[in-house]
Each structure stands twice: as C-alpha cells, then as structure tokens.
GROMACS .gro file of C-alpha atoms in nm:
model
  252
    1MET     CA    1  -0.005   0.041  -0.034
    2PHE     CA    2   0.137   0.373  -0.070
    3TYR     CA    3   0.147   0.467   0.313
    4ASP     CA    4   0.205   0.159   0.482
    5THR     CA    5   0.551   0.175   0.254
    6PHE     CA    6   0.575   0.572   0.286
    7SER     CA    7   0.482   0.603   0.630
    8SER     CA    8   0.901   0.536   0.758
    9GLU     CA    9   1.027   0.896   0.513
   10TYR     CA   10   0.645   1.069   0.529
   11ASP     CA   11   0.813   1.250   0.933
   12ARG     CA   12   1.112   1.392   0.679
   13PHE     CA   13   0.916   1.517   0.386
   14VAL     CA   14   0.675   1.678   0.547
   15ASN     CA   15   0.920   2.025   0.765
   16TRP     CA   16   0.621   1.978   1.098
   17PRO     CA   17   0.792   2.240   1.279
   18GLY     CA   18   0.719   2.537   0.963
   19ARG     CA   19   0.406   2.372   0.897
   20LEU     CA   20   0.217   2.323   1.281
   21GLN     CA   21   0.399   2.704   1.334
   22VAL     CA   22   0.139   2.783   1.055
   23GLU     CA   23  -0.114   2.578   1.085
   24LEU     CA   24  -0.183   2.525   1.480
   25PRO     CA   25  -0.259   2.846   1.548
   26PHE     CA   26  -0.603   2.876   1.259
   27LEU     CA   27  -0.709   2.491   1.394
   28GLN     CA   28  -0.684   2.633   1.786
   29GLU     CA   29  -0.883   2.939   1.667
   30GLN     CA   30  -1.114   2.709   1.514
   31LEU     CA   31  -1.174   2.486   1.773
   32ASP     CA   32  -1.219   2.754   2.022
   33GLN     CA   33  -1.456   2.941   1.840
   34ALA     CA   34  -1.708   2.585   1.830
   35GLY     CA   35  -1.614   2.485   2.191
   36ALA     CA   36  -1.456   2.198   2.114
   37ARG     CA   37  -1.249   1.996   2.300
   38ARG     CA   38  -1.267   1.597   2.180
   39LEU     CA   39  -1.106   1.558   1.834
   40LEU     CA   40  -1.071   1.289   1.611
   41ASP     CA   41  -0.843   1.338   1.368
   42SER     CA   42  -0.943   1.131   1.047
   43ALA     CA   43  -0.731   1.089   0.776
   44CYS     CA   44  -0.449   1.130   1.092
   45GLY     CA   45  -0.087   1.032   0.864
   46THR     CA   46   0.212   0.988   1.110
   47GLY     CA   47  -0.075   1.150   1.419
   48MET     CA   48   0.175   1.510   1.498
   49HIS     CA   49  -0.112   1.734   1.395
   50GLY     CA   50  -0.330   1.538   1.681
   51ILE     CA   51   0.005   1.494   1.861
   52ALA     CA   52   0.063   1.905   1.826
   53LEU     CA   53  -0.355   1.988   1.969
   54ALA     CA   54  -0.291   1.772   2.227
   55GLN     CA   55  -0.006   1.957   2.396
   56ALA     CA   56  -0.238   2.202   2.347
   57GLY     CA   57  -0.455   2.090   2.578
   58PHE     CA   58  -0.788   1.887   2.392
   59ASP     CA   59  -0.827   1.575   2.390
   60VAL     CA   60  -0.704   1.450   2.066
   61SER     CA   61  -0.830   0.987   1.887
   62GLY     CA   62  -0.660   0.924   1.544
   63ALA     CA   63  -0.731   0.761   1.276
   64ASP     CA   64  -0.618   0.594   0.939
   65LEU     CA   65  -0.665   0.279   0.685
   66SER     CA   66  -0.304   0.248   0.688
   67ILE     CA   67  -0.139   0.022   0.926
   68GLY     CA   68   0.190   0.185   0.838
   69MET     CA   69   0.090   0.543   0.910
   70ILE     CA   70  -0.068   0.406   1.239
   71GLU     CA   71   0.186   0.316   1.381
   72GLN     CA   72   0.397   0.501   1.341
   73ALA     CA   73   0.127   0.797   1.517
   74ARG     CA   74   0.168   0.542   1.830
   75LEU     CA   75   0.539   0.575   1.794
   76ASN     CA   76   0.538   0.945   1.797
   77ALA     CA   77   0.239   0.982   2.070
   78THR     CA   78   0.486   0.748   2.257
   79GLN     CA   79   0.811   0.972   2.175
   80ALA     CA   80   0.643   1.282   2.271
   81GLU     CA   81   0.543   1.049   2.579
   82LEU     CA   82   0.105   1.153   2.527
   83ALA     CA   83  -0.162   0.786   2.540
   84LEU     CA   84  -0.348   0.894   2.250
   85ARG     CA   85  -0.560   0.642   2.087
   86PHE     CA   86  -0.477   0.602   1.737
   87GLU     CA   87  -0.675   0.331   1.581
   88PRO     CA   88  -0.665   0.164   1.138
   89ALA     CA   89  -0.981   0.277   1.068
   90GLY     CA   90  -1.051   0.440   0.656
   91PHE     CA   91  -1.390   0.674   0.572
   92GLY     CA   92  -1.664   0.525   0.564
   93GLU     CA   93  -1.506   0.301   0.946
   94LEU     CA   94  -1.539   0.576   1.147
   95VAL     CA   95  -1.860   0.584   1.330
   96ALA     CA   96  -1.789   0.182   1.373
   97SER     CA   97  -1.526   0.217   1.557
   98PHE     CA   98  -1.535   0.565   1.772
   99GLY     CA   99  -1.889   0.497   1.795
  100ALA     CA  100  -2.170   0.770   1.700
  101GLN     CA  101  -2.184   1.164   1.809
  102GLY     CA  102  -1.877   1.084   2.042
  103PHE     CA  103  -1.662   1.385   1.926
  104ASP     CA  104  -1.695   1.777   1.910
  105ALA     CA  105  -1.483   1.834   1.608
  106LEU     CA  106  -1.341   1.567   1.275
  107LEU     CA  107  -1.029   1.727   1.126
  108CYS     CA  108  -0.974   1.555   0.699
  109LEU     CA  109  -0.599   1.749   0.638
  110GLY     CA  110  -0.363   1.687   0.380
  111ASN     CA  111  -0.578   1.583   0.107
  112SER     CA  112  -0.711   1.333   0.173
  113LEU     CA  113  -1.036   1.348   0.067
  114PRO     CA  114  -0.951   1.300  -0.242
  115HIS     CA  115  -0.849   0.934  -0.293
  116LEU     CA  116  -1.232   0.883  -0.247
  117LEU     CA  117  -1.262   0.754  -0.593
  118THR     CA  118  -1.661   0.772  -0.669
  119PRO     CA  119  -1.922   1.070  -0.528
  120GLN     CA  120  -2.076   0.708  -0.342
  121ALA     CA  121  -1.778   0.685  -0.147
  122LEU     CA  122  -1.700   1.069  -0.115
  123THR     CA  123  -2.137   1.133   0.023
  124ALA     CA  124  -2.055   0.785   0.217
  125ALA     CA  125  -1.726   0.946   0.427
  126LEU     CA  126  -1.968   1.257   0.477
  127ASP     CA  127  -2.233   1.059   0.595
  128ASP     CA  128  -1.991   0.900   0.880
  129PHE     CA  129  -1.829   1.207   0.943
  130ALA     CA  130  -2.188   1.367   1.065
  131LEU     CA  131  -2.282   1.013   1.270
  132CYS     CA  132  -1.934   1.063   1.450
  133LEU     CA  133  -2.017   1.445   1.560
  134LYS     CA  134  -2.212   1.596   1.877
  135PRO     CA  135  -2.480   1.782   1.748
  136GLY     CA  136  -2.345   2.142   1.639
  137GLY     CA  137  -1.983   1.977   1.585
  138LEU     CA  138  -1.717   2.079   1.384
  139LEU     CA  139  -1.600   1.926   1.091
  140LEU     CA  140  -1.292   2.112   0.878
  141ILE     CA  141  -1.127   1.933   0.639
  142GLN     CA  142  -0.817   2.096   0.460
  143ASN     CA  143  -0.770   1.984   0.047
  144ARG     CA  144  -0.575   2.111  -0.247
  145ASN     CA  145  -0.712   2.368  -0.451
  146PHE     CA  146  -0.721   2.132  -0.752
  147ASP     CA  147  -1.010   2.382  -0.909
  148ALA     CA  148  -0.661   2.552  -0.986
  149VAL     CA  149  -0.469   2.270  -1.052
  150MET     CA  150  -0.779   2.121  -1.374
  151ALA     CA  151  -0.783   2.463  -1.504
  152ASN     CA  152  -0.377   2.562  -1.545
  153ARG     CA  153  -0.280   2.162  -1.530
  154GLN     CA  154  -0.069   2.239  -1.262
  155ARG     CA  155   0.182   1.894  -1.266
  156TRP     CA  156   0.393   1.912  -1.030
  157MET     CA  157   0.429   2.083  -0.642
  158GLU     CA  158   0.717   2.203  -0.422
  159PRO     CA  159   1.064   2.003  -0.401
  160GLN     CA  160   1.111   1.907  -0.029
  161SER     CA  161   1.385   1.803   0.137
  162ALA     CA  162   1.514   1.675   0.428
  163ARG     CA  163   1.864   1.625   0.560
  164GLU     CA  164   2.018   1.378   0.926
  165GLY     CA  165   2.366   1.298   0.938
  166THR     CA  166   2.499   1.250   0.638
  167ARG     CA  167   2.147   1.163   0.493
  168GLU     CA  168   1.929   1.310   0.214
  169TRP     CA  169   1.639   1.305   0.050
  170LEU     CA  170   1.456   1.471  -0.207
  171PHE     CA  171   1.060   1.484  -0.268
  172GLN     CA  172   0.960   1.591  -0.536
  173ARG     CA  173   0.538   1.514  -0.693
  174PHE     CA  174   0.380   1.578  -0.967
  175TYR     CA  175   0.056   1.473  -1.177
  176ASP     CA  176  -0.056   1.332  -1.474
  177PHE     CA  177  -0.301   1.365  -1.611
  178GLU     CA  178  -0.561   1.039  -1.740
  179PRO     CA  179  -0.876   1.030  -1.986
  180ASP     CA  180  -1.094   0.918  -1.756
  181GLY     CA  181  -1.126   1.260  -1.497
  182LEU     CA  182  -0.892   1.091  -1.230
  183LEU     CA  183  -0.479   1.205  -1.133
  184THR     CA  184  -0.197   0.967  -1.147
  185PHE     CA  185  -0.062   1.121  -0.780
  186ASN     CA  186   0.351   1.002  -0.831
  187ILE     CA  187   0.632   1.084  -0.605
  188LEU     CA  188   0.954   1.102  -0.656
  189THR     CA  189   1.221   0.931  -0.378
  190LEU     CA  190   1.557   1.032  -0.421
  191HIS     CA  191   1.838   0.935  -0.122
  192ARG     CA  192   2.205   0.924  -0.088
  193ASP     CA  193   2.473   0.898   0.234
  194GLY     CA  194   2.762   1.148   0.210
  195ASN     CA  195   2.882   1.101  -0.104
  196ALA     CA  196   2.784   0.784  -0.194
  197PRO     CA  197   2.552   0.712  -0.544
  198TRP     CA  198   2.231   0.854  -0.537
  199THR     CA  199   1.902   0.561  -0.520
  200GLN     CA  200   1.487   0.644  -0.668
  201SER     CA  201   1.220   0.499  -0.632
  202VAL     CA  202   0.830   0.606  -0.727
  203ARG     CA  203   0.543   0.563  -0.534
  204SER     CA  204   0.262   0.626  -0.682
  205ILE     CA  205  -0.144   0.684  -0.635
  206PRO     CA  206  -0.529   0.804  -0.791
  207LEU     CA  207  -0.671   1.035  -0.730
  208ARG     CA  208  -1.023   1.173  -0.745
  209PRO     CA  209  -0.932   1.603  -0.804
  210LEU     CA  210  -1.266   1.690  -0.572
  211LEU     CA  211  -1.371   2.092  -0.678
  212ALA     CA  212  -1.495   2.247  -0.438
  213ALA     CA  213  -1.885   2.299  -0.619
  214GLU     CA  214  -1.856   1.943  -0.562
  215LEU     CA  215  -1.863   1.893  -0.125
  216TYR     CA  216  -2.000   2.304  -0.109
  217ALA     CA  217  -2.288   2.060  -0.344
  218LEU     CA  218  -2.268   1.777  -0.076
  219LEU     CA  219  -2.221   1.827   0.249
  220PRO     CA  220  -2.610   1.976   0.323
  221ALA     CA  221  -2.723   1.657   0.243
  222SER     CA  222  -2.474   1.494   0.558
  223GLY     CA  223  -2.619   1.727   0.744
  224PHE     CA  224  -2.343   1.987   0.736
  225HIS     CA  225  -2.453   2.354   0.741
  226SER     CA  226  -2.340   2.726   0.854
  227ILE     CA  227  -2.056   2.633   0.529
  228ALA     CA  228  -1.696   2.827   0.486
  229LEU     CA  229  -1.422   2.843   0.255
  230TYR     CA  230  -1.095   2.934   0.333
  231GLY     CA  231  -0.822   2.999   0.009
  232ASP     CA  232  -0.474   2.825   0.385
  233MET     CA  233  -0.461   2.757   0.695
  234THR     CA  234  -0.441   3.035   0.796
  235GLY     CA  235  -0.772   3.158   0.708
  236SER     CA  236  -0.735   3.335   0.393
  237SER     CA  237  -1.027   3.307   0.154
  238PHE     CA  238  -1.088   3.133  -0.137
  239ASP     CA  239  -1.041   3.158  -0.507
  240PRO     CA  240  -1.052   2.943  -0.663
  241ALA     CA  241  -0.751   3.043  -0.982
  242LEU     CA  242  -0.515   3.120  -0.676
  243SER     CA  243  -0.503   2.938  -0.365
  244SER     CA  244  -0.304   2.638  -0.292
  245ASN     CA  245  -0.591   2.516  -0.046
  246LEU     CA  246  -0.998   2.445  -0.009
  247VAL     CA  247  -0.983   2.473   0.317
  248LEU     CA  248  -1.418   2.423   0.430
  249THR     CA  249  -1.541   2.482   0.768
  250ALA     CA  250  -1.853   2.336   0.904
  251ARG     CA  251  -2.116   2.236   1.098
  252ARG     CA  252  -2.344   1.885   1.248
   0.00000   0.00000   0.00000
C-alpha cells in the first residue's frame, strides 16, 4: 500500500515545525470558536497534528486507513509522552470504530478526501463524519485546490528535502492527468548517504480531483450547515484560481 511503504519517510517529507507553526493558530481558533475539546483526526497520518493539539490541551483520537501510518503515529505519541488513541480505520469506518456522536470536532487534513475515487464513496465518508459528531460539531477539511490544478494543468509541486547527518532525501511530487478524469499522484524519492550514488524510487496512487463546488453541494445532504471556505490554513479567502488549498469548515 502506498502509505504503508511511505510511513517511515513521511515525517522527513513534511517540515512539521514549519507546518505546525503556520497551521496550529487557525486550527485552534476554529476549535475554540466551536467550543470543541474532544477531537477525531481522520486520515491522521503519522499523528503530528493530533499530537500538537493534544499538547495544546485538546482530547485527541486519530484514525487512518494505513496501518503503517498508525504504527508511526503511536510511536510518535509515545516519544511525545502522550497516551493517545490511534486506530486503523478508513473513511466510512469511523463511527464503527469510535461510536456515534462522540466528538466535538472532526479534522480531515492533508488532501485526504481526494483518495475517494467515486461520488458514492465521498458521500459515504461525509455521512460517516456526520455520525461521529455531536450536534453542532465542527468539521474541518483541508484539500489541495483542485479548481486551480485542473484549470491550469498544474502538474508539478514544490520539491521537499530533508537531511539527517550524512543522509539526504529529496522528494518530488507530480500529477499525471488521466483520460478518465482521475489523477495519478506520484512521489519520486531520491536518497543518498554522504557521497554515495543517489538511489531513487517512485510511489504512485490515484486521486479524484475534488472541486470546491462538488464538496460544498454534498455537505448539506449529510447534515452539515454553516459552510465556510478558506484558501489556506491561515484563514485567507478562497480564490478558485489562485488559492493553494481548499479549506472548508461546517457544522453538524
């Protein structure tokens, strides 16, 4: 599985100190405005958002379809001296794992929903989100702004790099635009130790480019209201042509 094999490198791929410095103020503001204390981080990856929010005083649980990511999240929580619940559960399986109406807020970050390849799977995930939330609960979704990606055929994303001692990694992300309307998301990883030759590998997974209008239109049928759109995790206004992200908040 794509993310099982990537889980050991994911925390090198993401600049967590820089990312959390930018994103945590917006997340905490939204959670505080909703009066949310008990959170579910769906598609939690290696758990770093949840761990940071737990350190800020929130009661956090996490779920991810990838067992490799969950194992890494549990390790990260242990290293942070936190006892957090991370469970292997994908979209559509959350209420079965965590129960109904148990959370004040549900987060779905890191461009996770586009991994659902059909409208039916997306609807099932949104229904599952709603069942997990208490009445009035907050849903917060962060996706890539696929309105701009598809309009401009934005194939390449900014490279990422990491260094640990003499070891070095380079990560290059890019899309292939498929005839059926889906995207193939690729991550090319280059790695070397000291002056040794570079090794390389490519991981690929299909995505369905989720446009703002589709997501906005589906949420009310799953019981969500008070929908707001932002252009990134600082709370800027959403511009379909220019924003880097589609960040959406709604209430159950």
